Amino acid sequence: MSSQVVSQTSYEIPKTQRAVTFAETHGPHTIQTDWPVTQPSELKPGEVLVRVVYSGVCHTDLHAWLGDWPLENKLPLVGGHEGSGYVAFIGPPLEGAEPCTLKVGDAVGIKWLADSCLHCEECGKGFESSCGQAKNSGFSVDGSFQQWAVSWGAHLTPIPAGFPLANAAPILCAGVTVYKALKEAAILKGEVVVIPGAGGGLGHLAVQYAKAMGYRVIAIDSGAEKEKLLASYGVTDFIDYQKG
Ligand SMILES: [Zn+2]
Ligand SMILES: [Zn+2]
């Protein structure tokens, strides 16, 4: 959202901000300049105010706008779930929960999963996105297409100090998605993983994780440009699907 990269110990929090919103499904996107900023006194237990610095755009943002999912999103909506920025204010603690370990000024990421109950069977198994009380950024709650976003301390992702926030943003959905798939596949080091769309938004991240995990990658995509990109990650087995 901004090229300004500042970590601070306290922030002057404005009353209004810029935000990209749409009021109706398939309606026009509007850049609001006076969208309200949730003030520190308005934060509910467990909530954290984040100064968003960068946001990626995901295909799911398009689904939310088209309204072509069997789930209903909030309206008007601020989309976005690949947000990186800094903790600006920490709301009151959640009763009975571990204290929030984040500090004001910490770099954090806003993901698709904004919050979950952390007590149900799904949460206990590590399937928090299947929690009946899950909230999703840029869908059921406003997301990262704004300068100041409300998120949840238990689910914000700490970003290591010094890691470029522009690079962190797309990892928060595209990267998480393919990393989870590779982790769940439970294949052994040295085994082969075939990645279709290997030069795409998710695929090029999957290739880099797979190489780092020690797998042999067979990459499927098309064109010299994609082949060159994949070769730069050390991929030697490339199948151009338009050639055979
Ligand atoms: Zn996404
Ligand atoms: Zn739950």
Short mmCIF file of C-alpha atoms and ligand atoms in Angstrom, two decimals:
data_model
loop_
_atom_site.label_atom_id
_atom_site.label_comp_id
_atom_site.label_asym_id
_atom_site.label_seq_id
_atom_site.Cartn_x
_atom_site.Cartn_y
_atom_site.Cartn_z
CA MET A 1 0.00 0.00 0.00
CA SER A 2 2.95 2.30 0.62
CA SER A 3 6.69 2.36 0.13
CA GLN A 4 7.12 3.73 3.64
CA VAL A 5 8.90 1.14 5.78
CA VAL A 6 9.07 2.25 9.38
CA SER A 7 9.09 0.23 12.56
CA GLN A 8 8.23 2.34 15.58
CA THR A 9 7.52 1.88 19.25
CA SER A 10 4.42 4.05 19.06
CA TYR A 11 2.24 5.28 16.23
CA GLU A 12 0.06 8.29 15.75
CA ILE A 13 -3.11 6.58 14.68
CA PRO A 14 -5.31 8.67 12.36
CA LYS A 15 -9.12 8.68 12.41
CA THR A 16 -9.41 7.93 8.68
CA GLN A 17 -7.32 6.21 6.01
CA ARG A 18 -7.12 5.10 2.39
CA ALA A 19 -8.80 1.77 1.63
CA VAL A 20 -9.91 -0.10 -1.49
CA THR A 21 -13.51 -1.20 -1.02
CA PHE A 22 -16.54 -2.45 -2.89
CA ALA A 23 -20.07 -2.06 -1.57
CA GLU A 24 -21.82 -4.67 -3.69
CA THR A 25 -20.87 -7.95 -5.36
CA HIS A 26 -19.41 -7.27 -8.81
CA GLY A 27 -19.80 -3.52 -8.13
CA PRO A 28 -17.13 -0.89 -8.70
CA HIS A 29 -13.97 -0.81 -6.56
CA THR A 30 -13.51 2.54 -4.86
CA ILE A 31 -10.38 4.04 -3.35
CA GLN A 32 -11.80 5.59 -0.19
CA THR A 33 -9.76 8.37 1.39
CA ASP A 34 -11.88 8.68 4.52
CA TRP A 35 -12.38 5.03 5.52
CA PRO A 36 -12.55 4.84 9.34
CA VAL A 37 -9.55 3.54 11.29
CA THR A 38 -10.48 1.36 14.27
CA GLN A 39 -9.16 3.31 17.25
CA PRO A 40 -7.16 1.63 20.07
CA SER A 41 -10.06 2.16 22.51
CA GLU A 42 -12.35 0.25 20.11
CA LEU A 43 -10.19 -2.91 19.91
CA LYS A 44 -11.86 -6.00 21.39
CA PRO A 45 -9.98 -8.62 23.45
CA GLY A 46 -7.38 -10.40 21.30
CA GLU A 47 -7.47 -7.80 18.52
CA VAL A 48 -4.38 -6.01 17.23
CA LEU A 49 -4.18 -2.93 15.00
CA VAL A 50 -1.68 -3.39 12.16
CA ARG A 51 -0.07 -0.63 10.07
CA VAL A 52 -0.20 -2.31 6.66
CA VAL A 53 2.82 -1.54 4.47
CA TYR A 54 2.43 -4.02 1.59
CA SER A 55 -0.34 -6.26 0.30
CA GLY A 56 -0.39 -8.92 -2.36
CA VAL A 57 -3.49 -9.62 -4.46
CA CYS A 58 -4.77 -13.22 -4.62
CA HIS A 59 -7.21 -14.89 -7.03
CA THR A 60 -9.49 -15.40 -4.01
CA ASP A 61 -9.91 -11.61 -3.89
CA LEU A 62 -11.48 -11.93 -7.34
CA HIS A 63 -13.86 -14.67 -6.08
CA ALA A 64 -14.92 -12.43 -3.17
CA TRP A 65 -15.70 -9.62 -5.60
CA LEU A 66 -17.49 -11.88 -8.11
CA GLY A 67 -19.45 -13.55 -5.30
CA ASP A 68 -19.10 -16.92 -7.04
CA TRP A 69 -18.38 -18.93 -3.87
CA PRO A 70 -21.05 -20.74 -1.84
CA LEU A 71 -19.95 -18.63 1.16
CA GLU A 72 -21.11 -15.12 1.90
CA ASN A 73 -18.59 -12.34 2.46
CA LYS A 74 -19.22 -9.12 4.35
CA LEU A 75 -20.27 -5.98 2.46
CA PRO A 76 -18.97 -3.40 2.04
CA LEU A 77 -15.65 -5.25 1.96
CA VAL A 78 -11.98 -4.32 2.18
CA GLY A 79 -10.29 -7.27 0.46
CA GLY A 80 -6.76 -8.61 0.78
CA HIS A 81 -5.14 -11.40 2.80
CA GLU A 82 -1.46 -11.10 1.90
CA GLY A 83 -0.66 -8.14 4.13
CA SER A 84 2.65 -7.29 5.74
CA GLY A 85 3.24 -4.46 8.17
CA TYR A 86 3.85 -3.54 11.78
CA VAL A 87 1.95 -3.96 15.02
CA ALA A 88 0.59 -0.49 15.84
CA PHE A 89 -1.50 -1.19 18.93
CA ILE A 90 -2.37 -4.29 20.97
CA GLY A 91 -5.94 -4.57 22.28
CA PRO A 92 -6.97 -5.96 25.68
CA PRO A 93 -5.94 -9.57 26.43
CA LEU A 94 -8.30 -12.45 25.74
CA GLU A 95 -9.64 -13.96 28.95
CA GLY A 96 -8.08 -17.35 29.66
CA ALA A 97 -5.65 -17.14 26.73
CA GLU A 98 -1.87 -16.95 26.77
CA PRO A 99 -0.69 -13.32 26.80
CA CYS A 100 0.08 -11.84 23.37
CA THR A 101 3.83 -12.07 22.74
CA LEU A 102 3.82 -9.37 20.04
CA LYS A 103 5.12 -5.86 20.71
CA VAL A 104 4.26 -2.57 19.03
CA GLY A 105 6.63 -2.15 16.07
CA ASP A 106 7.01 -5.91 15.42
CA ALA A 107 6.78 -6.92 11.74
CA VAL A 108 3.77 -9.19 11.17
CA GLY A 109 1.78 -10.82 8.38
CA ILE A 110 -1.99 -10.91 7.81
CA LYS A 111 -3.12 -14.20 6.24
CA TRP A 112 -6.42 -15.64 4.89
CA LEU A 113 -7.06 -17.20 8.31
CA ALA A 114 -7.55 -14.12 10.47
CA ASP A 115 -8.79 -15.83 13.64
CA SER A 116 -10.15 -19.11 15.00
CA CYS A 117 -11.35 -20.32 18.42
CA LEU A 118 -8.20 -22.40 19.19
CA HIS A 119 -10.32 -24.71 21.43
CA CYS A 120 -12.38 -26.90 19.08
CA GLU A 121 -11.37 -30.31 17.68
CA GLU A 122 -10.32 -28.84 14.30
CA CYS A 123 -8.17 -26.16 15.94
CA GLY A 124 -6.64 -28.83 18.19
CA LYS A 125 -5.64 -30.91 15.18
CA GLY A 126 -4.00 -27.93 13.46
CA PHE A 127 -6.85 -27.50 10.95
CA GLU A 128 -7.74 -24.03 12.20
CA SER A 129 -9.08 -23.00 8.79
CA SER A 130 -11.88 -25.60 9.30
CA CYS A 131 -12.86 -24.09 12.67
CA GLY A 132 -16.59 -23.26 12.80
CA GLN A 133 -15.68 -19.84 14.20
CA ALA A 134 -12.87 -19.07 11.71
CA LYS A 135 -12.66 -15.52 10.39
CA ASN A 136 -11.07 -14.84 7.00
CA SER A 137 -9.19 -11.66 6.10
CA GLY A 138 -10.63 -9.78 3.14
CA PHE A 139 -13.75 -11.96 3.20
CA SER A 140 -15.64 -12.25 6.50
CA VAL A 141 -13.55 -9.44 8.05
CA ASP A 142 -11.84 -6.49 6.34
CA GLY A 143 -8.39 -7.33 5.00
CA SER A 144 -5.12 -5.78 3.90
CA PHE A 145 -6.25 -3.39 1.13
CA GLN A 146 -6.18 -0.61 3.75
CA GLN A 147 -3.50 1.23 5.69
CA TRP A 148 -4.64 0.23 9.20
CA ALA A 149 -6.15 -3.25 9.61
CA VAL A 150 -7.62 -5.00 12.65
CA SER A 151 -6.27 -8.51 13.05
CA TRP A 152 -5.88 -11.08 15.83
CA GLY A 153 -2.80 -11.50 18.00
CA ALA A 154 -3.06 -15.30 18.20
CA HIS A 155 -2.96 -15.64 14.39
CA LEU A 156 -0.75 -12.81 13.13
CA THR A 157 2.47 -14.25 11.69
CA PRO A 158 5.67 -12.80 13.15
CA ILE A 159 8.07 -11.81 10.34
CA PRO A 160 11.80 -12.01 11.16
CA ALA A 161 13.43 -8.59 11.61
CA GLY A 162 15.15 -7.45 8.42
CA PHE A 163 13.15 -9.71 6.09
CA PRO A 164 11.86 -7.47 3.25
CA LEU A 165 8.14 -6.90 3.84
CA ALA A 166 7.42 -6.63 0.11
CA ASN A 167 8.74 -10.20 -0.31
CA ALA A 168 6.88 -11.42 2.78
CA ALA A 169 3.43 -10.33 1.50
CA PRO A 170 2.85 -12.97 -1.22
CA ILE A 171 4.27 -15.74 0.98
CA LEU A 172 1.32 -15.18 3.35
CA CYS A 173 -1.11 -16.89 0.95
CA ALA A 174 0.60 -18.15 -2.22
CA GLY A 175 3.60 -19.38 -0.21
CA VAL A 176 1.62 -20.85 2.71
CA THR A 177 -0.66 -22.72 0.29
CA VAL A 178 2.12 -24.59 -1.51
CA TYR A 179 4.29 -25.05 1.60
CA LYS A 180 1.35 -26.73 3.33
CA ALA A 181 0.77 -28.99 0.30
CA LEU A 182 4.43 -30.06 0.24
CA LYS A 183 4.42 -30.64 4.01
CA GLU A 184 1.21 -32.72 3.89
CA ALA A 185 2.57 -34.80 1.00
CA ALA A 186 5.09 -36.20 3.52
CA ILE A 187 7.55 -37.29 0.84
CA LEU A 188 11.15 -38.08 1.64
CA LYS A 189 14.26 -36.12 0.77
CA GLY A 190 15.49 -37.13 -2.68
CA GLU A 191 12.05 -38.18 -3.93
CA VAL A 192 10.43 -36.63 -6.98
CA VAL A 193 7.76 -33.96 -6.87
CA VAL A 194 6.00 -32.88 -10.07
CA ILE A 195 4.79 -29.26 -10.02
CA PRO A 196 2.32 -28.16 -12.72
CA GLY A 197 2.22 -24.39 -13.31
CA ALA A 198 5.73 -24.29 -11.88
CA GLY A 199 6.46 -20.80 -13.22
CA GLY A 200 3.22 -19.30 -11.89
CA GLY A 201 2.42 -17.22 -8.81
CA LEU A 202 2.16 -20.25 -6.52
CA GLY A 203 4.27 -22.67 -8.56
CA HIS A 204 7.48 -20.64 -8.52
CA LEU A 205 7.29 -20.55 -4.71
CA ALA A 206 6.53 -24.31 -4.57
CA VAL A 207 9.63 -25.03 -6.66
CA GLN A 208 11.84 -23.06 -4.28
CA TYR A 209 10.38 -24.79 -1.18
CA ALA A 210 10.67 -28.21 -2.83
CA LYS A 211 14.32 -27.61 -3.75
CA ALA A 212 15.05 -26.39 -0.21
CA MET A 213 13.35 -29.54 1.18
CA GLY A 214 15.70 -31.66 -0.90
CA TYR A 215 13.21 -33.00 -3.47
CA ARG A 216 13.92 -33.58 -7.13
CA VAL A 217 11.61 -31.22 -9.00
CA ILE A 218 9.97 -31.95 -12.35
CA ALA A 219 8.52 -28.63 -13.44
CA ILE A 220 5.63 -28.31 -15.91
CA ASP A 221 4.91 -24.98 -17.60
CA SER A 222 5.30 -23.37 -21.00
CA GLY A 223 7.63 -20.95 -22.78
CA ALA A 224 11.30 -19.99 -22.71
CA GLU A 225 10.74 -17.30 -20.08
CA LYS A 226 9.28 -19.76 -17.57
CA GLU A 227 12.00 -22.28 -18.35
CA LYS A 228 14.66 -19.63 -17.70
CA LEU A 229 13.05 -18.59 -14.41
CA LEU A 230 12.86 -22.20 -13.26
CA ALA A 231 16.45 -22.87 -14.32
CA SER A 232 17.46 -19.96 -12.06
CA TYR A 233 16.09 -22.03 -9.14
CA GLY A 234 18.22 -25.00 -10.21
CA VAL A 235 15.44 -26.90 -12.02
CA THR A 236 16.86 -29.09 -14.78
CA ASP A 237 13.77 -31.23 -15.51
CA PHE A 238 11.34 -28.96 -17.36
CA ILE A 239 8.38 -30.14 -19.42
CA ASP A 240 6.86 -27.60 -21.82
CA TYR A 241 3.25 -28.75 -22.05
CA GLN A 242 2.75 -27.04 -25.39
CA LYS A 243 5.55 -29.10 -26.90
CA GLY A 244 4.79 -32.49 -25.44
ZN ZN B 1 -5.11 -16.20 -1.24
ZN ZN B 2 -11.75 -23.73 16.49
#
